[in-house]
Amino acid sequence: MADLLNDEPRVVSAGVDLFAAALAAQAVPVTTVDWRPPVAGTSDDLARVLADPRRPEANALALSRMLEAGADLVDVRPASEVLGLEPGQFLHAGPPVTWDRASGPLRGALIGATLFEGLATSPGEAEALLAAGSGSSVEWSPCHDRGGVGPMAGVVSPSMWLFELADPVGGRTAWCSLNEGLGAVLRYGAYGPEVIERLRWMASALGPLLQAAVRRRGPVDVKAIVAQMVQMGDEGHNRNRAGTLMLLRDLLPALVDSGAPSSDVAAAAAFIGGNDHFFLNLVMPAGKLQTAAAAGIAGCSVVTAMARNGTDFGIQVSGTGSAWFTAPANTPSGLYLGAFGPDDANPDIGDSAITETIGLGGFAMAAAPAIVRFVGGSVPDALATSRLMYEITVGENPAYAFPILEFRGAPTGIDVTLVARTGVLPQINTGIAGRVAGTGQVGAGLVQPPMDCFTAALSALAAAVPPPASE
Amino acid sequence: MPVPTVPTGVRAARPWPGDVSRQVLPGAASTVVAALVGGPRLTGEVVAATRTLTAVLVDHGTGPVLLCVTGPAAVRLPCAVVTPWPLSGLRAGQRAVVGDGELRIGDSAADGVVVTAARWWRVRPAAIGDVALARTRTAGLADGAGLDGGVVAAAGRLGLGLLCGDDEELADAVDGLLGLGPGLTPAGDDVLAGALVVAAALGRAARLASVVGAAVPFDRTTAVSAGLLPHAAHGLAVPQLAAYLAALGAARGDVEAAEQRLLAVGHTSGAALRLGAVVALAALAGGPR
Amino acid sequence: MIRHVEVRTGTYHDSVTLMQVSQAVQGEDGVGSALVAMATQLNLDLLAGMGFDPPAASPNDLVVGVVADDDGALGRALGRLESALAARGPGGSGDGGGFDAAPPRSVGAAARRDGATIAFVSTPGAYAFVDAMDALQHGLHVVVFSDNVPVEQEIRLKQEAADRGLLVMGPDCGTAVVGGVGFGFANVVRPGPVGVVAASGTGAQQLLGLVDGAGVGISHCLGVGGRDLTAEVGGASTLAALDLLADDDATEVIVVVSKPPAADVADTVRERAEKLGKPVVLALLGPGRPDLTAVAETVVTTAGATWAPPRSWPSTAPRTGPYPFVRGLYAGGTLCDEAMLLVSAAFGPVRSNIPLASAWALGPDLQAEGHTMIDFGDDSLTQGRPHPMIDNSLRIERLLTEARDPTCGVVLLDVVLGHGAHPDPAGELAPAIVRARNVAGARGRDLAVVVALIGTDTDPQRLDDQARALRDAGASVQLSNAAAAREAVALVRDGADG
């Protein structure tokens, strides 16, 4: 803390430029804030939340827990074992949603999962079953509510295999499905025969092989791989190429040594190595472990989840526990595959924005210059995007350092008050799903959450501030 | 009509954007030189121009006085006029005019610089709270780690001269230090400066100051180094030395941290200042006088 | 004639900058009028007053209205608008280049980036609490220049500061000098032994000017905000400032300037002052108490220096009264108060928008009646427009109104110099004074103008030049506001010379 009367002043000026200029004219070092009014309607809530005496320590605690959290891949098992999922129970990405409001890709993925589980024999039959809704023989709930995450539609059914991760520091676990690859895949809402066929192979061959390899080898330090991948051109959301190869490098000896037929091992290795996004499904649960460590701290204004179900965008905030603050999801803008175009795009979907929640993905664009044009920008844009994200986060994660920013740590811990004060929204890199159920992936690009999620969370935080102690 | 008795040394620049340019820039003058900058115009000369510091020597009748223009990141010399960034493109030998609230350097408008003293900053003389404590804490520390052996030996002779030598012995010791070592502020001068600051803080600077003055430092060492010695004789030095001495003399002073910050000053300046201070504490703080 | 109106979203500029931009646009040939402002209700009303249909816009949008003679003029006006908006910004942040090239978006982000020691917050009052709290929570002392901050927020800020060992100066702290650095509206003062704790910005400025003018220097002037010594706030910042000055080697004499505090707060402050170990002059302003000039004298003599009456530049114009009533047109509230106390002591009621007694309140139209004093720096007159210390236009307008009013005899003005203030107030006010005196002269009256010039010799506007320009315009100039008010009283009482 500065000695006011003796230290040479270094001034931060917010407000009238004239006074900053007057200080500069006195040879005083002045940093001028690019100040603008907070998002309309938030000033009362902001004042109440900033006045909360618990907040500074709560946010500092959240940050330190996020930075401490580790992430080891400890096992690969079916969802029925990991979560006790019963037939007819499904999990999905984003906040809760009913069938009538569910988007095309989520419906498509649920139809596919119903077929995969053998609960229906045709898409039409599956759709009818699902349309009857929760309370009938089927039900679905968010992955996040069960301590896990799923990319895009994020649909998990009992027979699907999951990566299980553990945080050796906090003792928590998290999980995520196995990545199916790109194109016509369940998570993008496709449910054709080749989709179901691939799921069956993953459940019967890939999952058991990975399980054997992980159990033989021992835990894989996912956090360490993430730390390396962001120094190798991956941002951990739309580019996971280096991470995937490092995972394969770590697992391959144990896979080969597992005693499985060499043709099966070769098929698994080819599948993993041929899918640049395979490691996304490990970055995501590592992110879930990191944010779970910061969840549920009273007075804390740090975001612990950003997730979308294709209809709504939802966030969770540490100080408000498991409550979802939702608003209609935006539609990403970006580049499209083949003949697809913007009209084919579904609104934002998936739990993969957990990567941005921990300072990767769009927040780490500076680390991934190779894909900046794919998501519609230039390298200077990428640097500017990452720098801007430091304006809405409470700290930096030295474990995930960006070389081009002088190894500055990833911007970590989105603070809803900073979002409302600056009007700066988190930048998310994302895949784009087809609007119509069954289509699959149509492109990839950039998207932002709706501001209403953050203002709603801010209101809830404000309402939870204890009244000032009377003196 | 009352006439101000103390010139402020300050003439503020107009507080509007656009006045802050590379040719005319605001500066903060230390309270040591503010009166000089605010007084009548005097001519002087640039005696050193480095990446971080521009030193100007002015003669105002009673001997040369040193002013240094530095950027905000440079070591805070007690005679500094601090500008938002260091001056560049100047060279030793250029003409300088100091006074009327300004410092003008260079012969023409094209290669010249005008620093307007827009405010002052306060320099505080070093003070040692508990002198006995400071002496105890530094007893036996006159090792001068990292310094040339010749400097350490010369510092030892200074200590003896201060403790029990006659004026001639002290003058020999001072002679042995003045200008000893390389650089803008040779280590020997820094030892002398450190000793002078401690002597001033103890109220016993007169003898050493007069011996140093008699040795005519401006003939013996760099102008910058020589110009800093009169300030040292008034207890004025870089804030890192003042903070170190304050910590030494305070029961709960964080001596180690203060020492690290002092040792980080310059290449060897911090170490030499500390050595001079320790030597002077040993010689001057123990006696019954 | 062409009327152009547009709304721009996603951009924010402070009102002072926008006023400068508006003036630049208005200065283009063929431009009748122009308004570039944030779309607050007040500004939308102004736009309607210019004959526009106000567009739908939120206060976070920028609204531009231009009345131009033809397409060419409109094009020039819009071009000027772009260049003026682009030229914005002081270029003050010398460091943080390279990878941090984009400016920070919040006080906390700026504090983290550049290792700041103190924040200066002048954001609109509705938002200032958040910015100031952010500063405190990042370990910065803070000057809150903003006014209109709710008192419960002030209390919370000061509690947070106390918990963290920091000082909050303000809210509504117009003036602070820390070491040699002036914040807000601050005068350039010589270094010296006097430490000031001030609940009033212009009160502090008068004191700084007079003490410095007597050759006595200032160690620090810590503003605490006009409400600090109320019962609600309890003198939190005053007590903290006293403690800081008590520990400060450079400070030998301390003066506290405030309106009379709440009784129990006064006791607390007095108790603390007695234990400081340094002489403390408690200058509590009000009826029957010493004025600021008398306080300055006490401070100067306490500091061991010799006091002489502050300088003045008497008017050279012949006084050919009578001078029926005094009209005070003030930028500084405390100076206005001081003048009202002196005038009402002589003549009774003084009408005002900040009246000494509620019965003396002016109507909302501020129509003068008898002796009248208006504080143009009052919150209600500065919402949505620059402070009268920066913008002379409202007072000049009023000066000309008074010139036409046969009951107006003496106009009393304060002109405040220093950092932040108008760069050349006399440059605008002197011609207006000449014009006003001519207007009155044409109606057969002598309009006396008495100026209280608040500043120091080393202020950027050059005090001597300002004084001479105002004197040459026919005004009488006093460095002491109290002396200026007494001169006005004497003019009314005595009428013509001799």
JSON list of N, CA and C in Angstrom, two decimals, chain A residues 1-2 4-5 9-12 14 16-17 26 30-31 34-35 37-38 47 51 55 387 391 393-394 404 406 408 421, chain C residues 12 14 60 88 92-93 95 99-100 104-105 109 112-114 117-120 122-123 129-131 134 141 156 164 182 419:
[
{"chain": "A", "resi": 1, "resn": "MET", "atom": "N", "xyz": [0.85, -1.20, 0.00]},
{"chain": "A", "resi": 1, "resn": "MET", "atom": "CA", "xyz": [0.00, 0.00, 0.00]},
{"chain": "A", "resi": 1, "resn": "MET", "atom": "C", "xyz": [0.89, 1.25, 0.00]},
{"chain": "A", "resi": 2, "resn": "ALA", "atom": "N", "xyz": [0.46, 2.24, -0.73]},
{"chain": "A", "resi": 2, "resn": "ALA", "atom": "CA", "xyz": [1.28, 3.44, -0.91]},
{"chain": "A", "resi": 2, "resn": "ALA", "atom": "C", "xyz": [1.24, 4.33, 0.32]},
{"chain": "A", "resi": 4, "resn": "LEU", "atom": "N", "xyz": [0.75, 7.67, 1.22]},
{"chain": "A", "resi": 4, "resn": "LEU", "atom": "CA", "xyz": [0.12, 8.75, 0.45]},
{"chain": "A", "resi": 4, "resn": "LEU", "atom": "C", "xyz": [0.97, 10.01, 0.41]},
{"chain": "A", "resi": 5, "resn": "LEU", "atom": "N", "xyz": [1.48, 10.42, 1.57]},
{"chain": "A", "resi": 5, "resn": "LEU", "atom": "CA", "xyz": [2.13, 11.73, 1.65]},
{"chain": "A", "resi": 5, "resn": "LEU", "atom": "C", "xyz": [3.59, 11.69, 1.24]},
{"chain": "A", "resi": 9, "resn": "PRO", "atom": "N", "xyz": [3.52, 10.02, -6.42]},
{"chain": "A", "resi": 9, "resn": "PRO", "atom": "CA", "xyz": [2.22, 9.51, -6.87]},
{"chain": "A", "resi": 9, "resn": "PRO", "atom": "C", "xyz": [2.27, 8.93, -8.28]},
{"chain": "A", "resi": 10, "resn": "ARG", "atom": "N", "xyz": [1.56, 7.84, -8.46]},
{"chain": "A", "resi": 10, "resn": "ARG", "atom": "CA", "xyz": [1.25, 7.31, -9.79]},
{"chain": "A", "resi": 10, "resn": "ARG", "atom": "C", "xyz": [-0.27, 7.20, -9.81]},
{"chain": "A", "resi": 11, "resn": "VAL", "atom": "N", "xyz": [-0.90, 7.87, -10.75]},
{"chain": "A", "resi": 11, "resn": "VAL", "atom": "CA", "xyz": [-2.33, 8.10, -10.66]},
{"chain": "A", "resi": 11, "resn": "VAL", "atom": "C", "xyz": [-3.09, 7.28, -11.70]},
{"chain": "A", "resi": 12, "resn": "VAL", "atom": "N", "xyz": [-4.23, 6.74, -11.28]},
{"chain": "A", "resi": 12, "resn": "VAL", "atom": "CA", "xyz": [-5.22, 6.20, -12.20]},
{"chain": "A", "resi": 12, "resn": "VAL", "atom": "C", "xyz": [-6.34, 7.22, -12.26]},
{"chain": "A", "resi": 14, "resn": "ALA", "atom": "N", "xyz": [-10.13, 8.17, -13.74]},
{"chain": "A", "resi": 14, "resn": "ALA", "atom": "CA", "xyz": [-11.34, 7.71, -14.42]},
{"chain": "A", "resi": 14, "resn": "ALA", "atom": "C", "xyz": [-12.32, 8.87, -14.44]},
{"chain": "A", "resi": 16, "resn": "VAL", "atom": "N", "xyz": [-13.33, 12.64, -16.12]},
{"chain": "A", "resi": 16, "resn": "VAL", "atom": "CA", "xyz": [-13.10, 13.80, -16.97]},
{"chain": "A", "resi": 16, "resn": "VAL", "atom": "C", "xyz": [-11.64, 13.85, -17.44]},
{"chain": "A", "resi": 17, "resn": "ASP", "atom": "N", "xyz": [-11.43, 13.81, -18.75]},
{"chain": "A", "resi": 17, "resn": "ASP", "atom": "CA", "xyz": [-10.08, 13.77, -19.31]},
{"chain": "A", "resi": 17, "resn": "ASP", "atom": "C", "xyz": [-9.26, 15.00, -18.92]},
{"chain": "A", "resi": 26, "resn": "GLN", "atom": "N", "xyz": [1.71, 18.00, -15.03]},
{"chain": "A", "resi": 26, "resn": "GLN", "atom": "CA", "xyz": [2.56, 18.17, -13.85]},
{"chain": "A", "resi": 26, "resn": "GLN", "atom": "C", "xyz": [3.62, 17.07, -13.77]},
{"chain": "A", "resi": 30, "resn": "VAL", "atom": "N", "xyz": [0.23, 9.16, -15.27]},
{"chain": "A", "resi": 30, "resn": "VAL", "atom": "CA", "xyz": [-1.22, 8.97, -15.20]},
{"chain": "A", "resi": 30, "resn": "VAL", "atom": "C", "xyz": [-1.62, 7.84, -16.13]},
{"chain": "A", "resi": 31, "resn": "THR", "atom": "N", "xyz": [-2.41, 6.93, -15.63]},
{"chain": "A", "resi": 31, "resn": "THR", "atom": "CA", "xyz": [-3.04, 5.93, -16.47]},
{"chain": "A", "resi": 31, "resn": "THR", "atom": "C", "xyz": [-4.51, 6.31, -16.59]},
{"chain": "A", "resi": 34, "resn": "ASP", "atom": "N", "xyz": [-10.24, 3.94, -19.84]},
{"chain": "A", "resi": 34, "resn": "ASP", "atom": "CA", "xyz": [-11.19, 4.12, -20.94]},
{"chain": "A", "resi": 34, "resn": "ASP", "atom": "C", "xyz": [-12.58, 3.86, -20.36]},
{"chain": "A", "resi": 35, "resn": "TRP", "atom": "N", "xyz": [-13.04, 4.83, -19.60]},
{"chain": "A", "resi": 35, "resn": "TRP", "atom": "CA", "xyz": [-14.25, 4.63, -18.80]},
{"chain": "A", "resi": 35, "resn": "TRP", "atom": "C", "xyz": [-15.50, 4.86, -19.63]},
{"chain": "A", "resi": 37, "resn": "PRO", "atom": "N", "xyz": [-20.08, 4.40, -19.05]},
{"chain": "A", "resi": 37, "resn": "PRO", "atom": "CA", "xyz": [-21.07, 4.04, -18.03]},
{"chain": "A", "resi": 37, "resn": "PRO", "atom": "C", "xyz": [-21.33, 2.53, -18.06]},
{"chain": "A", "resi": 38, "resn": "PRO", "atom": "N", "xyz": [-21.70, 1.98, -16.91]},
{"chain": "A", "resi": 38, "resn": "PRO", "atom": "CA", "xyz": [-22.00, 0.55, -16.89]},
{"chain": "A", "resi": 38, "resn": "PRO", "atom": "C", "xyz": [-23.23, 0.25, -17.74]},
{"chain": "A", "resi": 47, "resn": "ALA", "atom": "N", "xyz": [-23.52, -1.10, -7.25]},
{"chain": "A", "resi": 47, "resn": "ALA", "atom": "CA", "xyz": [-23.16, -0.43, -6.00]},
{"chain": "A", "resi": 47, "resn": "ALA", "atom": "C", "xyz": [-23.34, -1.37, -4.82]},
{"chain": "A", "resi": 51, "resn": "ALA", "atom": "N", "xyz": [-20.30, -2.97, -2.59]},
{"chain": "A", "resi": 51, "resn": "ALA", "atom": "CA", "xyz": [-20.29, -2.64, -1.16]},
{"chain": "A", "resi": 51, "resn": "ALA", "atom": "C", "xyz": [-20.23, -3.88, -0.28]},
{"chain": "A", "resi": 55, "resn": "ARG", "atom": "N", "xyz": [-16.85, -9.59, -0.64]},
{"chain": "A", "resi": 55, "resn": "ARG", "atom": "CA", "xyz": [-16.49, -9.87, -2.02]},
{"chain": "A", "resi": 55, "resn": "ARG", "atom": "C", "xyz": [-14.98, -9.92, -2.31]},
{"chain": "A", "resi": 387, "resn": "ARG", "atom": "N", "xyz": [-6.21, -9.69, -24.81]},
{"chain": "A", "resi": 387, "resn": "ARG", "atom": "CA", "xyz": [-5.93, -8.57, -23.89]},
{"chain": "A", "resi": 387, "resn": "ARG", "atom": "C", "xyz": [-7.20, -8.01, -23.28]},
{"chain": "A", "resi": 391, "resn": "GLU", "atom": "N", "xyz": [-9.59, -7.53, -18.94]},
{"chain": "A", "resi": 391, "resn": "GLU", "atom": "CA", "xyz": [-10.37, -6.43, -18.34]},
{"chain": "A", "resi": 391, "resn": "GLU", "atom": "C", "xyz": [-11.58, -6.95, -17.58]},
{"chain": "A", "resi": 393, "resn": "THR", "atom": "N", "xyz": [-11.59, -10.14, -16.01]},
{"chain": "A", "resi": 393, "resn": "THR", "atom": "CA", "xyz": [-11.22, -11.27, -15.16]},
{"chain": "A", "resi": 393, "resn": "THR", "atom": "C", "xyz": [-10.47, -10.79, -13.93]},
{"chain": "A", "resi": 394, "resn": "VAL", "atom": "N", "xyz": [-10.52, -11.61, -12.87]},
{"chain": "A", "resi": 394, "resn": "VAL", "atom": "CA", "xyz": [-9.94, -11.17, -11.60]},
{"chain": "A", "resi": 394, "resn": "VAL", "atom": "C", "xyz": [-8.46, -11.51, -11.50]},
{"chain": "A", "resi": 404, "resn": "ILE", "atom": "N", "xyz": [3.19, -15.30, -26.71]},
{"chain": "A", "resi": 404, "resn": "ILE", "atom": "CA", "xyz": [3.25, -14.04, -27.47]},
{"chain": "A", "resi": 404, "resn": "ILE", "atom": "C", "xyz": [2.89, -12.84, -26.60]},
{"chain": "A", "resi": 406, "resn": "GLU", "atom": "N", "xyz": [4.26, -12.31, -23.77]},
{"chain": "A", "resi": 406, "resn": "GLU", "atom": "CA", "xyz": [5.35, -12.37, -22.78]},
{"chain": "A", "resi": 406, "resn": "GLU", "atom": "C", "xyz": [5.03, -13.36, -21.67]},
{"chain": "A", "resi": 408, "resn": "ARG", "atom": "N", "xyz": [2.32, -14.11, -20.37]},
{"chain": "A", "resi": 408, "resn": "ARG", "atom": "CA", "xyz": [1.27, -13.69, -19.42]},
{"chain": "A", "resi": 408, "resn": "ARG", "atom": "C", "xyz": [0.30, -14.86, -19.23]},
{"chain": "A", "resi": 421, "resn": "ARG", "atom": "N", "xyz": [-19.77, -3.52, -15.67]},
{"chain": "A", "resi": 421, "resn": "ARG", "atom": "CA", "xyz": [-19.17, -2.18, -15.64]},
{"chain": "A", "resi": 421, "resn": "ARG", "atom": "C", "xyz": [-18.58, -1.79, -16.98]},
{"chain": "C", "resi": 12, "resn": "TYR", "atom": "N", "xyz": [-18.56, 6.56, -25.48]},
{"chain": "C", "resi": 12, "resn": "TYR", "atom": "CA", "xyz": [-18.80, 7.45, -24.34]},
{"chain": "C", "resi": 12, "resn": "TYR", "atom": "C", "xyz": [-17.69, 8.49, -24.26]},
{"chain": "C", "resi": 14, "resn": "ASP", "atom": "N", "xyz": [-16.76, 12.18, -21.81]},
{"chain": "C", "resi": 14, "resn": "ASP", "atom": "CA", "xyz": [-17.23, 12.99, -20.70]},
{"chain": "C", "resi": 14, "resn": "ASP", "atom": "C", "xyz": [-17.74, 14.34, -21.20]},
{"chain": "C", "resi": 60, "resn": "ASN", "atom": "N", "xyz": [-26.57, 6.23, -22.53]},
{"chain": "C", "resi": 60, "resn": "ASN", "atom": "CA", "xyz": [-25.26, 5.71, -22.90]},
{"chain": "C", "resi": 60, "resn": "ASN", "atom": "C", "xyz": [-24.92, 5.95, -24.36]},
{"chain": "C", "resi": 88, "resn": "ARG", "atom": "N", "xyz": [-9.41, 13.26, -28.94]},
{"chain": "C", "resi": 88, "resn": "ARG", "atom": "CA", "xyz": [-9.67, 13.18, -27.51]},
{"chain": "C", "resi": 88, "resn": "ARG", "atom": "C", "xyz": [-8.56, 12.42, -26.80]},
{"chain": "C", "resi": 92, "resn": "GLY", "atom": "N", "xyz": [-1.87, 10.61, -21.49]},
{"chain": "C", "resi": 92, "resn": "GLY", "atom": "CA", "xyz": [-1.18, 10.74, -20.22]},
{"chain": "C", "resi": 92, "resn": "GLY", "atom": "C", "xyz": [-0.46, 9.49, -19.75]},
{"chain": "C", "resi": 93, "resn": "SER", "atom": "N", "xyz": [-0.89, 8.32, -20.19]},
{"chain": "C", "resi": 93, "resn": "SER", "atom": "CA", "xyz": [-0.27, 7.14, -19.65]},
{"chain": "C", "resi": 93, "resn": "SER", "atom": "C", "xyz": [1.02, 6.86, -20.40]},
{"chain": "C", "resi": 95, "resn": "ASP", "atom": "N", "xyz": [3.47, 4.78, -19.50]},
{"chain": "C", "resi": 95, "resn": "ASP", "atom": "CA", "xyz": [3.92, 3.41, -19.46]},
{"chain": "C", "resi": 95, "resn": "ASP", "atom": "C", "xyz": [2.86, 2.48, -20.01]},
{"chain": "C", "resi": 99, "resn": "PHE", "atom": "N", "xyz": [2.55, -4.69, -24.94]},
{"chain": "C", "resi": 99, "resn": "PHE", "atom": "CA", "xyz": [1.45, -5.64, -24.97]},
{"chain": "C", "resi": 99, "resn": "PHE", "atom": "C", "xyz": [0.22, -5.13, -24.24]},
{"chain": "C", "resi": 100, "resn": "ASP", "atom": "N", "xyz": [0.34, -4.02, -23.57]},
{"chain": "C", "resi": 100, "resn": "ASP", "atom": "CA", "xyz": [-0.83, -3.48, -22.89]},
{"chain": "C", "resi": 100, "resn": "ASP", "atom": "C", "xyz": [-1.32, -2.22, -23.60]},
{"chain": "C", "resi": 104, "resn": "PRO", "atom": "N", "xyz": [-6.82, 0.57, -20.15]},
{"chain": "C", "resi": 104, "resn": "PRO", "atom": "CA", "xyz": [-7.61, -0.24, -19.23]},
{"chain": "C", "resi": 104, "resn": "PRO", "atom": "C", "xyz": [-9.05, 0.24, -19.20]},
{"chain": "C", "resi": 105, "resn": "ARG", "atom": "N", "xyz": [-9.96, -0.67, -18.88]},
{"chain": "C", "resi": 105, "resn": "ARG", "atom": "CA", "xyz": [-11.39, -0.33, -18.89]},
{"chain": "C", "resi": 105, "resn": "ARG", "atom": "C", "xyz": [-11.96, -0.11, -17.50]},
{"chain": "C", "resi": 109, "resn": "ALA", "atom": "N", "xyz": [-8.33, -2.56, -13.17]},
{"chain": "C", "resi": 109, "resn": "ALA", "atom": "CA", "xyz": [-7.45, -3.06, -14.22]},
{"chain": "C", "resi": 109, "resn": "ALA", "atom": "C", "xyz": [-6.26, -2.12, -14.38]},
{"chain": "C", "resi": 112, "resn": "ARG", "atom": "N", "xyz": [-3.84, -2.62, -11.41]},
{"chain": "C", "resi": 112, "resn": "ARG", "atom": "CA", "xyz": [-3.06, -3.84, -11.52]},
{"chain": "C", "resi": 112, "resn": "ARG", "atom": "C", "xyz": [-1.94, -3.67, -12.54]},
{"chain": "C", "resi": 113, "resn": "ARG", "atom": "N", "xyz": [-2.24, -2.91, -13.58]},
{"chain": "C", "resi": 113, "resn": "ARG", "atom": "CA", "xyz": [-1.32, -2.82, -14.70]},
{"chain": "C", "resi": 113, "resn": "ARG", "atom": "C", "xyz": [-0.10, -1.97, -14.37]},
{"chain": "C", "resi": 114, "resn": "ASP", "atom": "N", "xyz": [-0.33, -0.81, -13.76]},
{"chain": "C", "resi": 114, "resn": "ASP", "atom": "CA", "xyz": [0.76, 0.16, -13.66]},
{"chain": "C", "resi": 114, "resn": "ASP", "atom": "C", "xyz": [1.21, 0.45, -12.24]},
{"chain": "C", "resi": 117, "resn": "THR", "atom": "N", "xyz": [-0.63, 4.45, -7.16]},
{"chain": "C", "resi": 117, "resn": "THR", "atom": "CA", "xyz": [-0.71, 4.71, -5.73]},
{"chain": "C", "resi": 117, "resn": "THR", "atom": "C", "xyz": [-2.01, 5.42, -5.35]},
{"chain": "C", "resi": 118, "resn": "ILE", "atom": "N", "xyz": [-2.62, 6.09, -6.30]},
{"chain": "C", "resi": 118, "resn": "ILE", "atom": "CA", "xyz": [-3.78, 6.91, -5.98]},
{"chain": "C", "resi": 118, "resn": "ILE", "atom": "C", "xyz": [-4.69, 6.99, -7.21]},
{"chain": "C", "resi": 119, "resn": "ALA", "atom": "N", "xyz": [-5.99, 7.00, -6.95]},
{"chain": "C", "resi": 119, "resn": "ALA", "atom": "CA", "xyz": [-6.94, 7.10, -8.06]},
{"chain": "C", "resi": 119, "resn": "ALA", "atom": "C", "xyz": [-7.65, 8.45, -7.99]},
{"chain": "C", "resi": 120, "resn": "PHE", "atom": "N", "xyz": [-7.93, 9.00, -9.15]},
{"chain": "C", "resi": 120, "resn": "PHE", "atom": "CA", "xyz": [-8.72, 10.22, -9.23]},
{"chain": "C", "resi": 120, "resn": "PHE", "atom": "C", "xyz": [-10.00, 9.87, -9.98]},
{"chain": "C", "resi": 122, "resn": "SER", "atom": "N", "xyz": [-13.61, 10.97, -11.36]},
{"chain": "C", "resi": 122, "resn": "SER", "atom": "CA", "xyz": [-14.50, 12.08, -11.69]},
{"chain": "C", "resi": 122, "resn": "SER", "atom": "C", "xyz": [-15.62, 11.59, -12.61]},
{"chain": "C", "resi": 123, "resn": "THR", "atom": "N", "xyz": [-16.01, 10.34, -12.41]},
{"chain": "C", "resi": 123, "resn": "THR", "atom": "CA", "xyz": [-17.12, 9.79, -13.20]},
{"chain": "C", "resi": 123, "resn": "THR", "atom": "C", "xyz": [-18.43, 10.34, -12.65]},
{"chain": "C", "resi": 129, "resn": "PHE", "atom": "N", "xyz": [-19.24, 5.65, -6.92]},
{"chain": "C", "resi": 129, "resn": "PHE", "atom": "CA", "xyz": [-19.00, 4.74, -5.80]},
{"chain": "C", "resi": 129, "resn": "PHE", "atom": "C", "xyz": [-18.29, 3.48, -6.26]},
{"chain": "C", "resi": 130, "resn": "VAL", "atom": "N", "xyz": [-18.76, 2.92, -7.35]},
{"chain": "C", "resi": 130, "resn": "VAL", "atom": "CA", "xyz": [-18.20, 1.66, -7.83]},
{"chain": "C", "resi": 130, "resn": "VAL", "atom": "C", "xyz": [-16.73, 1.85, -8.22]},
{"chain": "C", "resi": 131, "resn": "ASP", "atom": "N", "xyz": [-16.45, 2.94, -8.90]},
{"chain": "C", "resi": 131, "resn": "ASP", "atom": "CA", "xyz": [-15.06, 3.18, -9.32]},
{"chain": "C", "resi": 131, "resn": "ASP", "atom": "C", "xyz": [-14.16, 3.45, -8.11]},
{"chain": "C", "resi": 134, "resn": "ASP", "atom": "N", "xyz": [-13.60, 0.22, -6.20]},
{"chain": "C", "resi": 134, "resn": "ASP", "atom": "CA", "xyz": [-12.64, -0.58, -6.96]},
{"chain": "C", "resi": 134, "resn": "ASP", "atom": "C", "xyz": [-11.21, -0.11, -6.65]},
{"chain": "C", "resi": 141, "resn": "HIS", "atom": "N", "xyz": [-5.27, 4.88, -2.55]},
{"chain": "C", "resi": 141, "resn": "HIS", "atom": "CA", "xyz": [-5.97, 6.03, -1.99]},
{"chain": "C", "resi": 141, "resn": "HIS", "atom": "C", "xyz": [-6.81, 6.61, -3.12]},
{"chain": "C", "resi": 156, "resn": "ARG", "atom": "N", "xyz": [-19.94, 4.12, 3.31]},
{"chain": "C", "resi": 156, "resn": "ARG", "atom": "CA", "xyz": [-19.36, 2.80, 3.03]},
{"chain": "C", "resi": 156, "resn": "ARG", "atom": "C", "xyz": [-17.92, 2.93, 2.50]},
{"chain": "C", "resi": 164, "resn": "ARG", "atom": "N", "xyz": [-8.75, -0.47, 5.46]},
{"chain": "C", "resi": 164, "resn": "ARG", "atom": "CA", "xyz": [-7.55, -0.75, 4.68]},
{"chain": "C", "resi": 164, "resn": "ARG", "atom": "C", "xyz": [-6.42, 0.24, 4.92]},
{"chain": "C", "resi": 182, "resn": "GLY", "atom": "N", "xyz": [-1.13, 18.67, -7.73]},
{"chain": "C", "resi": 182, "resn": "GLY", "atom": "CA", "xyz": [-2.49, 19.19, -7.60]},
{"chain": "C", "resi": 182, "resn": "GLY", "atom": "C", "xyz": [-3.48, 18.27, -8.28]},
{"chain": "C", "resi": 419, "resn": "HIS", "atom": "N", "xyz": [-4.70, 24.49, -11.61]},
{"chain": "C", "resi": 419, "resn": "HIS", "atom": "CA", "xyz": [-4.87, 23.32, -12.46]},
{"chain": "C", "resi": 419, "resn": "HIS", "atom": "C", "xyz": [-6.36, 23.02, -12.64]}
]
